[in-house]
Short mmCIF file of C-alpha atoms in Angstrom, two decimals:
data_model
loop_
_atom_site.label_atom_id
_atom_site.label_comp_id
_atom_site.label_asym_id
_atom_site.label_seq_id
_atom_site.Cartn_x
_atom_site.Cartn_y
_atom_site.Cartn_z
CA LYS A 3 -0.04 0.00 -0.04
CA SER A 4 2.89 2.44 0.79
CA GLY A 5 3.95 1.66 -2.68
CA GLU A 6 0.74 2.93 -4.15
CA MET A 7 0.92 5.99 -1.96
CA ALA A 8 4.40 6.61 -3.18
CA LYS A 9 3.16 6.33 -6.91
CA LEU A 10 0.30 8.77 -6.27
CA ALA A 11 2.81 10.96 -4.48
CA GLN A 12 5.01 10.94 -7.64
CA LEU A 13 1.98 12.52 -9.51
CA VAL A 14 1.77 15.37 -7.07
CA ASP A 15 5.70 15.61 -7.12
CA ASN A 16 5.51 16.36 -10.83
CA ASP A 17 5.97 20.09 -11.19
CA VAL A 18 3.48 20.62 -14.07
CA PHE A 19 0.90 18.58 -12.08
CA ARG A 20 1.48 20.67 -8.97
CA ALA A 21 1.12 23.85 -10.86
CA TYR A 22 -2.32 22.53 -12.27
CA ALA A 23 -3.35 21.53 -8.87
CA THR A 24 -2.37 25.06 -7.32
CA TYR A 25 -4.09 27.09 -10.19
CA THR A 26 -7.26 24.92 -10.50
CA THR A 27 -7.66 25.03 -6.71
CA ILE A 28 -7.26 28.91 -6.69
CA VAL A 29 -9.66 29.45 -9.56
CA LEU A 30 -12.28 27.00 -8.00
CA LEU A 31 -12.08 28.81 -4.73
CA LYS A 32 -12.54 32.14 -6.52
CA MET A 33 -15.69 30.64 -8.19
CA MET A 34 -16.91 29.50 -4.68
CA LEU A 35 -16.58 32.93 -3.51
CA MET A 36 -19.38 34.11 -5.87
CA SER A 37 -21.80 32.06 -3.53
CA LEU A 38 -20.75 34.11 -0.69
CA ILE A 39 -21.12 37.50 -2.62
CA THR A 40 -24.46 36.41 -3.89
CA ALA A 41 -25.43 35.57 -0.33
CA TYR A 42 -24.15 38.91 0.79
CA PHE A 43 -26.18 40.86 -1.73
CA ARG A 44 -29.50 38.82 -1.20
CA VAL A 45 -29.21 39.68 2.51
CA THR A 46 -28.30 43.43 2.23
CA ARG A 47 -30.65 43.99 -0.86
CA LYS A 48 -33.32 41.70 0.85
CA ALA A 49 -33.87 39.85 -2.53
CA PHE A 50 -34.62 36.29 -2.15
CA ALA A 51 -35.71 33.36 -4.40
CA ASN A 52 -37.28 31.00 -1.84
CA PRO A 53 -40.25 31.90 0.53
CA GLU A 54 -38.55 29.84 3.23
CA ASP A 55 -35.58 32.22 3.02
CA THR A 56 -37.80 35.29 3.92
CA ALA A 57 -39.71 33.64 6.96
CA SER A 58 -37.42 35.74 9.34
CA PHE A 59 -39.11 38.93 8.06
CA GLY A 60 -42.53 37.87 9.20
CA LYS A 61 -45.55 36.06 7.57
CA GLY A 62 -47.62 36.81 4.67
CA GLU A 63 -47.45 39.86 2.58
CA SER A 64 -44.65 41.65 4.62
CA ALA A 65 -42.47 38.69 3.89
CA LYS A 66 -43.59 38.15 0.32
CA LYS A 67 -42.24 41.49 -0.80
CA TYR A 68 -38.68 40.15 -0.44
CA LEU A 69 -39.20 37.46 -3.09
CA ARG A 70 -37.93 39.46 -5.86
CA THR A 71 -34.96 39.94 -8.06
CA ASP A 72 -32.32 42.57 -7.56
CA ALA A 73 -29.90 43.99 -10.05
CA ASP A 74 -26.88 43.55 -8.12
CA VAL A 75 -27.80 39.94 -7.15
CA GLU A 76 -28.45 39.05 -10.71
CA ARG A 77 -25.13 40.60 -11.66
CA VAL A 78 -23.21 38.44 -9.31
CA ARG A 79 -25.19 35.41 -10.45
CA ARG A 80 -24.34 36.04 -14.13
CA GLY A 81 -20.66 36.35 -13.13
CA HIS A 82 -20.98 33.13 -11.23
CA GLN A 83 -22.84 31.34 -14.34
CA ASN A 84 -19.87 32.61 -16.54
CA ASP A 85 -17.30 31.16 -14.19
CA LEU A 86 -19.15 27.73 -14.44
CA GLU A 87 -19.27 27.97 -18.28
CA ASN A 88 -15.52 28.74 -18.56
CA ILE A 89 -13.88 26.97 -15.49
CA VAL A 90 -15.59 23.63 -16.17
CA PRO A 91 -13.63 23.42 -19.48
CA PHE A 92 -10.41 24.62 -17.89
CA LEU A 93 -10.97 21.87 -15.10
CA GLY A 94 -11.12 19.00 -17.75
CA ILE A 95 -8.86 20.24 -20.61
CA GLY A 96 -6.28 21.77 -18.10
CA LEU A 97 -6.08 18.20 -16.29
CA LEU A 98 -5.60 16.36 -19.70
CA TYR A 99 -3.05 19.27 -20.80
CA ALA A 100 -1.10 18.74 -17.55
CA LEU A 101 -0.92 14.93 -18.31
CA SER A 102 0.02 15.48 -22.00
CA GLY A 103 3.61 16.43 -20.93
CA PRO A 104 3.89 20.18 -21.74
CA GLU A 105 7.13 22.21 -20.76
CA LEU A 106 6.86 23.55 -17.29
CA SER A 107 7.35 27.15 -18.41
CA THR A 108 4.64 26.78 -21.08
CA ALA A 109 2.27 25.21 -18.56
CA LEU A 110 2.73 27.84 -16.09
CA LEU A 111 2.14 30.56 -18.63
CA HIS A 112 -1.10 28.86 -19.69
CA PHE A 113 -2.33 28.33 -15.92
CA ARG A 114 -1.28 31.87 -14.78
CA ILE A 115 -2.89 33.73 -17.78
CA PHE A 116 -5.94 31.67 -17.39
CA VAL A 117 -6.34 32.47 -13.58
CA GLY A 118 -5.34 35.96 -13.93
CA ALA A 119 -7.94 36.53 -16.58
CA ARG A 120 -10.84 34.96 -14.70
CA ILE A 121 -10.00 37.00 -11.71
CA ALA A 122 -9.93 40.26 -13.89
CA HIS A 123 -13.29 38.93 -15.38
CA THR A 124 -14.77 38.90 -11.89
CA PHE A 125 -13.61 42.50 -11.13
CA ALA A 126 -14.76 43.71 -14.52
CA TYR A 127 -18.22 42.06 -13.88
CA LEU A 128 -18.70 43.36 -10.33
CA ILE A 129 -17.23 46.77 -10.42
CA PRO A 130 -18.39 46.89 -13.44
CA LEU A 131 -15.73 48.19 -15.71
CA PRO A 132 -16.78 49.52 -19.06
CA GLN A 133 -16.68 47.28 -22.02
CA PRO A 134 -14.33 45.82 -23.59
CA GLY A 135 -12.83 45.16 -20.16
CA ARG A 136 -14.98 42.21 -19.30
CA GLY A 137 -15.17 40.85 -22.86
CA LEU A 138 -11.35 41.00 -23.19
CA SER A 139 -10.77 39.18 -19.91
CA TRP A 140 -13.25 36.49 -21.05
CA ALA A 141 -11.52 36.22 -24.39
CA VAL A 142 -8.06 35.79 -22.99
CA ALA A 143 -9.14 32.85 -20.81
CA TYR A 144 -11.08 31.36 -23.64
CA ALA A 145 -8.13 31.52 -25.89
CA VAL A 146 -5.64 29.82 -23.28
CA THR A 147 -8.38 26.99 -22.92
CA ILE A 148 -8.31 26.64 -26.71
CA SER A 149 -4.56 26.62 -26.82
CA MET A 150 -4.42 23.66 -24.01
CA ALA A 151 -7.05 21.85 -25.95
CA TYR A 152 -4.99 21.99 -29.24
CA LYS A 153 -1.96 20.41 -27.33
CA VAL A 154 -4.12 17.77 -25.84
CA LEU A 155 -5.44 16.74 -29.26
CA LYS A 156 -2.03 16.86 -30.86
CA THR A 157 -0.65 14.66 -28.20
CA ALA A 158 -3.47 12.22 -27.39
CA LEU A 159 -5.77 12.21 -30.47
CA TYR A 160 -7.45 8.68 -30.49
CA LEU A 161 -10.83 8.72 -32.31
CA LYS B 21 0.01 -2.62 -22.83
CA SER B 22 -0.96 -4.79 -19.93
CA GLY B 23 1.63 -3.09 -17.97
CA GLU B 24 -0.06 0.20 -18.39
CA MET B 25 -3.47 -1.28 -17.67
CA ALA B 26 -1.97 -2.62 -14.39
CA LYS B 27 -0.63 0.99 -13.52
CA LEU B 28 -3.98 2.35 -13.98
CA ALA B 29 -5.30 -0.48 -12.12
CA GLN B 30 -2.93 0.52 -9.31
CA LEU B 31 -4.61 3.84 -9.12
CA VAL B 32 -8.06 2.41 -8.72
CA ASP B 33 -6.65 -0.03 -6.16
CA ASN B 34 -5.58 2.75 -4.00
CA ASP B 35 -8.18 3.00 -1.20
CA VAL B 36 -8.41 6.78 -0.94
CA PHE B 37 -8.83 7.07 -4.83
CA ARG B 38 -11.54 4.35 -4.79
CA ALA B 39 -13.37 6.32 -2.02
CA TYR B 40 -13.17 9.32 -4.08
CA ALA B 41 -14.49 7.44 -7.26
CA THR B 42 -17.37 6.19 -5.10
CA TYR B 43 -18.58 9.17 -3.62
CA THR B 44 -17.83 11.50 -6.55
CA THR B 45 -20.05 8.93 -8.75
CA ILE B 46 -22.69 8.90 -6.21
CA VAL B 47 -23.02 12.80 -5.93
CA LEU B 48 -22.91 13.15 -9.58
CA LEU B 49 -25.69 10.54 -9.97
CA LYS B 50 -27.68 12.53 -7.36
CA MET B 51 -27.20 15.66 -9.56
CA MET B 52 -28.18 13.95 -12.62
CA LEU B 53 -31.51 12.85 -10.71
CA MET B 54 -32.32 16.58 -10.72
CA SER B 55 -32.90 16.53 -14.52
CA LEU B 56 -35.39 13.68 -14.04
CA ILE B 57 -37.20 15.61 -11.28
CA THR B 58 -37.40 18.66 -13.39
CA ALA B 59 -38.78 16.67 -16.25
CA TYR B 60 -41.36 15.07 -13.94
CA PHE B 61 -42.56 18.57 -12.79
CA ARG B 62 -42.48 20.10 -16.13
CA VAL B 63 -44.84 17.46 -17.28
CA THR B 64 -47.14 17.05 -14.44
CA ARG B 65 -47.45 20.84 -13.94
CA LYS B 66 -47.48 21.37 -17.69
CA ALA B 67 -44.76 24.11 -17.77
CA PHE B 68 -42.39 24.18 -20.45
CA ALA B 69 -39.70 26.25 -21.92
CA ASN B 70 -39.58 25.17 -25.55
CA PRO B 71 -42.54 25.74 -28.00
CA GLU B 72 -41.53 22.25 -29.53
CA ASP B 73 -42.16 20.59 -26.21
CA THR B 74 -45.86 21.67 -26.10
CA ALA B 75 -46.71 20.42 -29.66
CA SER B 76 -48.36 17.38 -28.38
CA PHE B 77 -50.89 19.68 -26.59
CA GLY B 78 -52.23 20.77 -29.92
CA LYS B 79 -51.40 23.91 -32.22
CA GLY B 80 -51.56 27.65 -31.52
CA GLU B 81 -52.85 29.22 -28.55
CA SER B 82 -53.94 26.00 -26.93
CA ALA B 83 -50.32 24.92 -26.56
CA LYS B 84 -48.82 28.32 -26.03
CA LYS B 85 -50.43 28.51 -22.53
CA TYR B 86 -48.10 25.74 -21.26
CA LEU B 87 -45.07 27.82 -22.20
CA ARG B 88 -44.75 29.15 -18.60
CA THR B 89 -42.81 28.97 -15.35
CA ASP B 90 -43.94 27.02 -12.43
CA ALA B 91 -43.00 27.47 -8.90
CA ASP B 92 -42.18 23.74 -8.37
CA VAL B 93 -40.25 23.41 -11.45
CA GLU B 94 -38.07 26.66 -10.67
CA ARG B 95 -37.49 25.22 -7.16
CA VAL B 96 -35.97 22.05 -8.67
CA ARG B 97 -34.00 24.02 -11.18
CA ARG B 98 -32.46 26.24 -8.29
CA GLY B 99 -31.48 23.05 -6.60
CA HIS B 100 -29.94 21.79 -9.68
CA GLN B 101 -27.92 24.95 -10.25
CA ASN B 102 -26.88 24.92 -6.66
CA ASP B 103 -25.57 21.39 -7.17
CA LEU B 104 -23.61 22.73 -10.22
CA GLU B 105 -21.91 25.54 -8.29
CA ASN B 106 -20.82 23.28 -5.44
CA ILE B 107 -20.35 19.81 -6.94
CA VAL B 108 -18.08 21.23 -9.64
CA PRO B 109 -15.41 22.46 -6.99
CA PHE B 110 -15.75 18.98 -5.33
CA LEU B 111 -15.16 17.22 -8.45
CA GLY B 112 -11.84 19.28 -9.15
CA ILE B 113 -10.50 19.81 -5.52
CA GLY B 114 -11.63 16.32 -4.45
CA LEU B 115 -9.54 14.82 -7.15
CA LEU B 116 -6.51 16.77 -6.20
CA TYR B 117 -7.06 16.19 -2.55
CA ALA B 118 -7.26 12.32 -3.23
CA LEU B 119 -3.90 12.52 -5.00
CA SER B 120 -2.46 14.74 -2.19
CA GLY B 121 -1.90 11.66 -0.01
CA PRO B 122 -4.47 12.27 2.82
CA GLU B 123 -4.95 9.57 5.45
CA LEU B 124 -7.68 7.15 4.51
CA SER B 125 -9.81 7.96 7.49
CA THR B 126 -9.55 11.65 6.97
CA ALA B 127 -10.36 11.48 3.31
CA LEU B 128 -13.32 9.16 3.92
CA LEU B 129 -14.60 11.76 6.49
CA HIS B 130 -14.49 14.48 4.01
CA PHE B 131 -16.12 12.55 1.24
CA ARG B 132 -19.05 11.19 3.53
CA ILE B 133 -19.74 14.44 5.00
CA PHE B 134 -19.67 16.36 1.65
CA VAL B 135 -22.02 13.65 -0.05
CA GLY B 136 -24.25 13.55 2.95
CA ALA B 137 -24.61 17.35 3.27
CA ARG B 138 -25.40 17.56 -0.53
CA ILE B 139 -28.11 14.89 -0.20
CA ALA B 140 -29.57 16.81 2.80
CA HIS B 141 -29.33 20.00 0.90
CA THR B 142 -31.50 18.42 -1.97
CA PHE B 143 -34.13 17.32 0.59
CA ALA B 144 -33.92 20.62 2.21
CA TYR B 145 -34.52 22.26 -0.95
CA LEU B 146 -37.37 20.07 -2.34
CA ILE B 147 -39.50 19.42 0.66
CA PRO B 148 -38.86 22.33 1.59
CA LEU B 149 -37.53 22.46 5.09
CA PRO B 150 -37.61 25.80 6.96
CA GLN B 151 -34.19 27.70 7.34
CA PRO B 152 -31.56 27.31 8.36
CA GLY B 153 -31.73 23.61 7.12
CA ARG B 154 -30.84 24.32 3.66
CA GLY B 155 -28.44 26.91 4.55
CA LEU B 156 -26.62 24.76 6.99
CA SER B 157 -26.41 21.68 4.70
CA TRP B 158 -25.05 23.97 2.02
CA ALA B 159 -22.44 25.58 4.59
CA VAL B 160 -21.18 22.00 5.68
CA ALA B 161 -20.41 20.86 2.06
CA TYR B 162 -18.89 24.43 1.36
CA ALA B 163 -16.64 23.98 4.46
CA VAL B 164 -15.57 20.48 3.57
CA THR B 165 -14.36 21.62 0.16
CA ILE B 166 -12.43 24.44 1.70
CA SER B 167 -10.77 22.12 4.02
CA MET B 168 -9.77 19.79 1.02
CA ALA B 169 -8.41 22.95 -0.92
CA TYR B 170 -6.26 23.80 2.05
CA LYS B 171 -4.80 20.27 2.08
CA VAL B 172 -4.08 20.56 -1.72
CA LEU B 173 -2.56 23.90 -1.48
CA LYS B 174 -0.52 22.94 1.58
CA THR B 175 0.76 19.71 -0.26
CA ALA B 176 1.15 20.89 -3.95
CA LEU B 177 1.50 24.58 -3.77
CA TYR B 178 3.49 25.68 -6.98
CA LEU B 179 2.92 29.21 -8.15
CA LYS C 16 12.23 14.33 -13.14
CA SER C 17 12.24 12.65 -16.50
CA GLY C 18 11.22 9.54 -14.86
CA GLU C 19 8.16 11.33 -13.63
CA MET C 20 7.41 12.67 -16.96
CA ALA C 21 7.71 9.26 -18.35
CA LYS C 22 5.28 7.90 -15.85
CA LEU C 23 2.69 10.76 -16.90
CA ALA C 24 3.32 9.86 -20.54
CA GLN C 25 2.47 6.30 -19.89
CA LEU C 26 -1.02 7.37 -18.73
CA VAL C 27 -1.45 9.47 -21.84
CA ASP C 28 -0.15 6.47 -23.93
CA ASN C 29 -2.89 4.27 -22.62
CA ASP C 30 -5.39 3.80 -25.37
CA VAL C 31 -8.58 4.34 -23.15
CA PHE C 32 -7.16 7.24 -21.53
CA ARG C 33 -6.20 8.83 -24.92
CA ALA C 34 -9.72 8.15 -26.11
CA TYR C 35 -11.25 9.86 -23.02
CA ALA C 36 -8.87 12.85 -23.40
CA THR C 37 -9.91 13.10 -27.09
CA TYR C 38 -13.75 12.77 -26.69
CA THR C 39 -13.71 14.90 -23.50
CA THR C 40 -11.76 17.78 -25.27
CA ILE C 41 -14.12 17.54 -28.22
CA VAL C 42 -17.33 17.71 -26.06
CA LEU C 43 -15.93 20.34 -23.98
CA LEU C 44 -15.08 22.52 -27.00
CA LYS C 45 -18.39 21.84 -28.29
CA MET C 46 -19.76 23.36 -25.03
CA MET C 47 -17.51 26.32 -25.26
CA LEU C 48 -18.93 27.04 -28.74
CA MET C 49 -22.18 27.77 -27.10
CA SER C 50 -20.73 31.05 -25.55
CA LEU C 51 -19.76 32.25 -29.15
CA ILE C 52 -23.32 31.26 -30.42
CA THR C 53 -24.80 33.23 -27.43
CA ALA C 54 -22.58 36.17 -28.17
CA TYR C 55 -23.51 36.01 -31.91
CA PHE C 56 -27.28 36.19 -31.17
CA ARG C 57 -26.83 38.88 -28.45
CA VAL C 58 -25.14 41.05 -30.98
CA THR C 59 -27.33 40.29 -34.12
CA ARG C 60 -30.61 40.44 -31.96
CA LYS C 61 -29.31 43.28 -30.04
CA ALA C 62 -30.51 41.78 -26.63
CA PHE C 63 -27.95 42.16 -23.70
CA ALA C 64 -28.07 41.47 -19.92
CA ASN C 65 -25.66 44.10 -18.79
CA PRO C 66 -25.91 48.03 -19.17
CA GLU C 67 -22.26 48.30 -19.95
CA ASP C 68 -22.70 46.10 -22.88
CA THR C 69 -25.14 48.47 -24.57
CA ALA C 70 -22.98 51.67 -24.09
CA SER C 71 -21.80 51.49 -27.64
CA PHE C 72 -25.64 52.13 -28.70
CA GLY C 73 -25.75 55.50 -26.99
CA LYS C 74 -26.70 56.81 -23.67
CA GLY C 75 -29.97 56.80 -21.61
CA GLU C 76 -33.24 55.35 -22.94
CA SER C 77 -31.81 54.64 -26.51
CA ALA C 78 -29.51 52.11 -24.94
CA LYS C 79 -31.81 50.78 -22.30
CA LYS C 80 -34.04 49.23 -24.90
CA TYR C 81 -31.42 46.80 -25.68
CA LEU C 82 -31.43 45.36 -22.17
CA ARG C 83 -33.79 42.75 -22.96
CA THR C 84 -34.39 38.99 -23.46
CA ASP C 85 -34.59 37.43 -26.94
CA ALA C 86 -36.00 34.03 -27.70
CA ASP C 87 -33.06 33.03 -29.83
CA VAL C 88 -30.59 34.04 -27.09
CA GLU C 89 -32.55 32.36 -24.34
CA ARG C 90 -32.67 29.16 -26.51
CA VAL C 91 -28.94 28.94 -26.87
CA ARG C 92 -28.54 29.65 -23.16
CA ARG C 93 -30.95 26.74 -22.25
CA GLY C 94 -28.88 24.52 -24.64
CA HIS C 95 -25.59 25.65 -22.90
CA GLN C 96 -27.04 25.08 -19.48
CA ASN C 97 -28.18 21.49 -20.52
CA ASP C 98 -24.66 21.06 -21.66
CA LEU C 99 -23.24 21.96 -18.21
CA GLU C 100 -25.82 19.75 -16.41
CA ASN C 101 -24.77 16.78 -18.60
CA ILE C 102 -21.28 17.20 -19.50
CA VAL C 103 -19.97 17.81 -15.92
CA PRO C 104 -21.08 14.42 -14.88
CA PHE C 105 -19.53 12.93 -17.99
CA LEU C 106 -16.19 14.82 -17.19
CA GLY C 107 -16.08 13.09 -13.68
CA ILE C 108 -17.75 9.78 -14.17
CA GLY C 109 -15.88 9.39 -17.59
CA LEU C 110 -12.50 10.04 -16.08
CA LEU C 111 -13.09 7.50 -13.43
CA TYR C 112 -14.43 4.96 -15.94
CA ALA C 113 -11.37 5.53 -18.00
CA LEU C 114 -9.34 4.62 -14.96
CA SER C 115 -11.42 1.58 -14.09
CA GLY C 116 -9.74 -0.59 -16.67
CA PRO C 117 -12.60 -1.10 -19.35
CA GLU C 118 -12.05 -2.91 -22.57
CA LEU C 119 -10.93 -0.31 -25.23
CA SER C 120 -13.76 -1.22 -27.67
CA THR C 121 -16.34 -0.69 -24.88
CA ALA C 122 -14.93 2.45 -23.81
CA LEU C 123 -14.91 3.95 -27.30
CA LEU C 124 -18.39 2.90 -27.73
CA HIS C 125 -19.43 4.81 -24.58
CA PHE C 126 -17.50 7.90 -25.57
CA ARG C 127 -18.43 8.01 -29.13
CA ILE C 128 -22.18 7.69 -28.40
CA PHE C 129 -22.08 10.10 -25.55
CA VAL C 130 -20.33 12.67 -27.65
CA GLY C 131 -22.37 12.08 -30.84
CA ALA C 132 -25.63 12.33 -28.76
CA ARG C 133 -24.62 15.57 -27.10
CA ILE C 134 -23.78 17.03 -30.65
CA ALA C 135 -27.20 15.75 -31.84
CA HIS C 136 -28.71 17.42 -28.83
CA THR C 137 -27.28 20.75 -29.83
CA PHE C 138 -28.58 20.58 -33.37
CA ALA C 139 -32.03 19.45 -32.04
CA TYR C 140 -31.91 22.31 -29.63
CA LEU C 141 -30.83 25.16 -32.04
CA ILE C 142 -32.74 24.32 -35.21
CA PRO C 143 -34.92 23.28 -33.34
CA LEU C 144 -36.04 19.72 -34.44
CA PRO C 145 -39.49 18.69 -33.29
CA GLN C 146 -39.73 16.37 -30.29
CA PRO C 147 -38.78 13.70 -29.46
CA GLY C 148 -35.53 14.57 -31.28
CA ARG C 149 -33.96 16.54 -28.48
CA GLY C 150 -35.46 14.41 -25.62
CA LEU C 151 -34.07 11.21 -27.31
CA SER C 152 -30.47 12.61 -27.93
CA TRP C 153 -30.53 13.77 -24.25
CA ALA C 154 -31.63 10.32 -23.01
CA VAL C 155 -29.01 8.50 -24.95
CA ALA C 156 -26.10 10.45 -23.42
CA TYR C 157 -27.79 10.25 -20.01
CA ALA C 158 -27.90 6.35 -20.24
CA VAL C 159 -24.22 6.16 -21.38
CA THR C 160 -23.22 8.13 -18.42
CA ILE C 161 -25.25 5.75 -16.11
CA SER C 162 -23.62 2.84 -17.71
CA MET C 163 -20.22 4.17 -17.18
CA ALA C 164 -21.21 5.04 -13.47
CA TYR C 165 -22.26 1.40 -13.05
CA LYS C 166 -18.77 0.22 -14.21
CA VAL C 167 -17.05 2.56 -11.85
CA LEU C 168 -19.15 1.50 -8.76
CA LYS C 169 -18.77 -2.21 -9.61
CA THR C 170 -15.00 -1.78 -9.94
CA ALA C 171 -14.10 0.76 -7.21
CA LEU C 172 -16.72 0.82 -4.78
CA TYR C 173 -15.40 1.75 -1.33
CA LEU C 174 -17.98 3.37 1.06
#
């Protein structure tokens, strides 16, 4: 059993895989932060989606008025959704890319730009910055994922 | 080739990895169940999102009235969305955690609490239970994911 | 270090794993395409979600009228959401399935049918085809994922 553990440890000892683990964890934590920001705006803006969430504001009509959408809440939720749409491909393609034997420096470049661009995207969405700030940060992370996908298909293609 | 297969088999022979495989598959199947529940409510409540889905109810206005939202359908969809937002981080961070060499008993504790909390979250959402039932189950699974992320970063950090 | 790289390369040299890498990358790229289609419809239909996205149309009321939903945009977004709900389980369960030592021919059958069904689902959604076209393509990909989950649990079950 300790032999197996050693084998697994070798995977985590590999620098490219460690970089993937680090940047993936960071960008997933960033995505998870969106839940907290949504909750913060729901509470401060008093804008909820479920009747049971407004029960503490009293019963009947007095609570019902808090079942509503709020522009700030919806903005955070759109940012969260955009994270899902873009970080899920990174999660899968990035893992396969890390296993496809890229140069460490090239891999780091991909991971750093992707995570930097997604963090910039969140700021651009939440502040919000004028366009093309958000669009550009989205496109950079998108292009990095395409570049990793190209390397995966070039290395591993088996149809 | 059989050597490679053996190597892969070793990964699945590792107890921590097997536990990750088991609990991840269970929680993903649970998430997939949300699609069936949504479909069930769409059909029984006659509340659809696409015109082509209402064609069997006849043509024109008689079918158009079923293009509507329904409180029960929307509730299941919010539960499904919350699953996506929380199970995607578990999928990625949990895999890296399983490869970071945790103690088997510690890993089992993390996986069991996460999956138990997410199943509780689904019941809390669909019944629905009064708050803080749903909030608490959400927070427990969230905290477990943060704990695994901490272990991954402590073990593999490479920036 | 080159020993570790060799070890990783062996993973990618495994035919089942290469097939997983190939089909996962293809289906994730297909999902990413939904973002571009959404953007295309947002621009051509002039239907945006964020005020900062309409700034180029002028200020005040003249720009505000483009903050609206559009049937075509919403259709693409539903297709994208359905991708997320179904490709995320494939990403996780498929990886574990590929590591569970299936026969190459069986694995290829699963991956090809899943990806084919999801591509058919996208066409069925966007054209749109009359039902049960979309429903059937959804169900086929769903059944393939269940079949892979069964193999994973049979091979790796550790509760």
